mmCIF file of C-alpha atoms in Angstrom:
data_model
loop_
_atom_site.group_PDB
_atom_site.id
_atom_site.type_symbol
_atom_site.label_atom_id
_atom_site.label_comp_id
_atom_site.label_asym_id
_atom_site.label_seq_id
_atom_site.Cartn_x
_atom_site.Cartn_y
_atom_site.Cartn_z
ATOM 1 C CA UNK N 1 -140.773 20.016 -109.537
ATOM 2 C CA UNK N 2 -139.441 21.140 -106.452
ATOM 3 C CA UNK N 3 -142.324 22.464 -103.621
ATOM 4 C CA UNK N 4 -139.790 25.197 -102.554
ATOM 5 C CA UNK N 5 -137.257 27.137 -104.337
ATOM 6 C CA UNK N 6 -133.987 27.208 -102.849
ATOM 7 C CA UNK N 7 -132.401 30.765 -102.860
ATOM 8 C CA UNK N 8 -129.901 33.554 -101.246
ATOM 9 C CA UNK N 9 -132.045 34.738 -97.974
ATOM 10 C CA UNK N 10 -131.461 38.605 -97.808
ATOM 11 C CA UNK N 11 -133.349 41.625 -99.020
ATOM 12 C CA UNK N 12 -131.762 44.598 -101.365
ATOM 13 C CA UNK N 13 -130.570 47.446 -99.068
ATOM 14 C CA UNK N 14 -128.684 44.842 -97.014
ATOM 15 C CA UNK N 15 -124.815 44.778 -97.358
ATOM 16 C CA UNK N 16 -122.727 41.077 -97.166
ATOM 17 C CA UNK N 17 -119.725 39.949 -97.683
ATOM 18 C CA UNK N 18 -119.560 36.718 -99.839
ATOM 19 C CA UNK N 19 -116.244 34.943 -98.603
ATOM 20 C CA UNK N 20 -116.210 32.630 -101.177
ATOM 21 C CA UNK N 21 -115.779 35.474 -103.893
ATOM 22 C CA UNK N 22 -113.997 37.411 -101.466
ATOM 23 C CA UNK N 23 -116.475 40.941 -102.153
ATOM 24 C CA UNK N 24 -118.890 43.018 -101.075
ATOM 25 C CA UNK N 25 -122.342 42.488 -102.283
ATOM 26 C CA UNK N 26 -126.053 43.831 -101.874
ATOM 27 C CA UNK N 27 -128.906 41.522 -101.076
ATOM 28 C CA UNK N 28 -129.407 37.859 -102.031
ATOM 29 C CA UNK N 29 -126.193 37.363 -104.379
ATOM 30 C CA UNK N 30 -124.628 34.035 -103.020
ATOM 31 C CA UNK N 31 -126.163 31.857 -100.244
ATOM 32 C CA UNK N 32 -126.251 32.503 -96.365
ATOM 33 C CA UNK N 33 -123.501 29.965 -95.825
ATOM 34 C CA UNK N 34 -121.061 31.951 -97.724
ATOM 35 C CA UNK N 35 -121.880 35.503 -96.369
ATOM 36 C CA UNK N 36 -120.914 37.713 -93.417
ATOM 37 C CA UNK N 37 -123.960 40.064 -92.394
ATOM 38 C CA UNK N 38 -126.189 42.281 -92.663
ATOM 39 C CA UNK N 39 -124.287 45.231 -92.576
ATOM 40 C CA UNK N 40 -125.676 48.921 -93.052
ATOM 41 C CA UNK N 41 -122.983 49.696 -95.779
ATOM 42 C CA UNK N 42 -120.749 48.663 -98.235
ATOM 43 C CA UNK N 43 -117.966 50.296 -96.549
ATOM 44 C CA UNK N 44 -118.846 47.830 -93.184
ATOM 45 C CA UNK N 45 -119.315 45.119 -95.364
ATOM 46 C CA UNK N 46 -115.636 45.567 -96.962
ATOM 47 C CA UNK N 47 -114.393 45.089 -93.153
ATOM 48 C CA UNK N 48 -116.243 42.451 -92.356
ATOM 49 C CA UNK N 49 -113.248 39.880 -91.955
ATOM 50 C CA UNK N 50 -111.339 42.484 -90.050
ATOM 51 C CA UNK N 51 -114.768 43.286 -87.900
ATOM 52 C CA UNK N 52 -114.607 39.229 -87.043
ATOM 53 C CA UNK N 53 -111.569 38.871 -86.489
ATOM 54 C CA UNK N 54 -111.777 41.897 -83.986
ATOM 55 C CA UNK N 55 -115.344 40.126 -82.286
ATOM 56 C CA UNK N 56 -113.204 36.758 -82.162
ATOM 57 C CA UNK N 57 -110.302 38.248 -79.950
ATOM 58 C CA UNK N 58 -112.763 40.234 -77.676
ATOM 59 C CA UNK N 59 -114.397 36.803 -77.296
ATOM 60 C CA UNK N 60 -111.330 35.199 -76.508
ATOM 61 C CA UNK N 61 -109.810 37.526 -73.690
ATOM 62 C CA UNK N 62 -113.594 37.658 -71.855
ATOM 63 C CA UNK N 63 -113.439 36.015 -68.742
ATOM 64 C CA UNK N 64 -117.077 35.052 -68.962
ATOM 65 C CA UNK N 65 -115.830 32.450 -71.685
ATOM 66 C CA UNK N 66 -112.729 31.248 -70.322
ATOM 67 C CA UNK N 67 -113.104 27.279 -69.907
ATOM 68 C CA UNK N 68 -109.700 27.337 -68.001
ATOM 69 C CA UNK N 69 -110.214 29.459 -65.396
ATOM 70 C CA UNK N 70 -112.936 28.397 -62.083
ATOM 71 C CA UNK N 71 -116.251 30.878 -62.460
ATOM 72 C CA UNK N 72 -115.927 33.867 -60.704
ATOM 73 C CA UNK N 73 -117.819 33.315 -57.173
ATOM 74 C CA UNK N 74 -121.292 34.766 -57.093
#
């Protein structure tokens, strides 16, 4: 017998995103690994590839994490 059970972290009211299953789900459906969230709704959950994909190309055009370029003098 296992001393702890191994489940989905995540409480109802909270929306994810389960990439493996590709949908939107509420609470502790599929394990953390697999999700993208919290989000307040359904509706943000359902964007939440589009929402990273946004965050990753904001990342990627900040100067504050350009590796190629000197750090700004300060």
């Amino acid at each position: 017998m296992a001393l702890f059970r191994r489940g989905a972290a995540g409480k109802p009211g909270e929306w994810y995103y389960c990439i493996k299953h590709q949908k939107v789900e509420e609470g502790p459906e599929c394990r953390a690994a697999d999700r993208l969230g919290p989000y307040a709704s359904p509706a943000e959950a359902a964007r939440a590839v589009e929402t990273v994909r946004e965050r990753d190309e904001e990342w990627r055009n900040d100067p504050r994490w350009r590796d190629d370029e000197p750090p700004p003098a300060g």
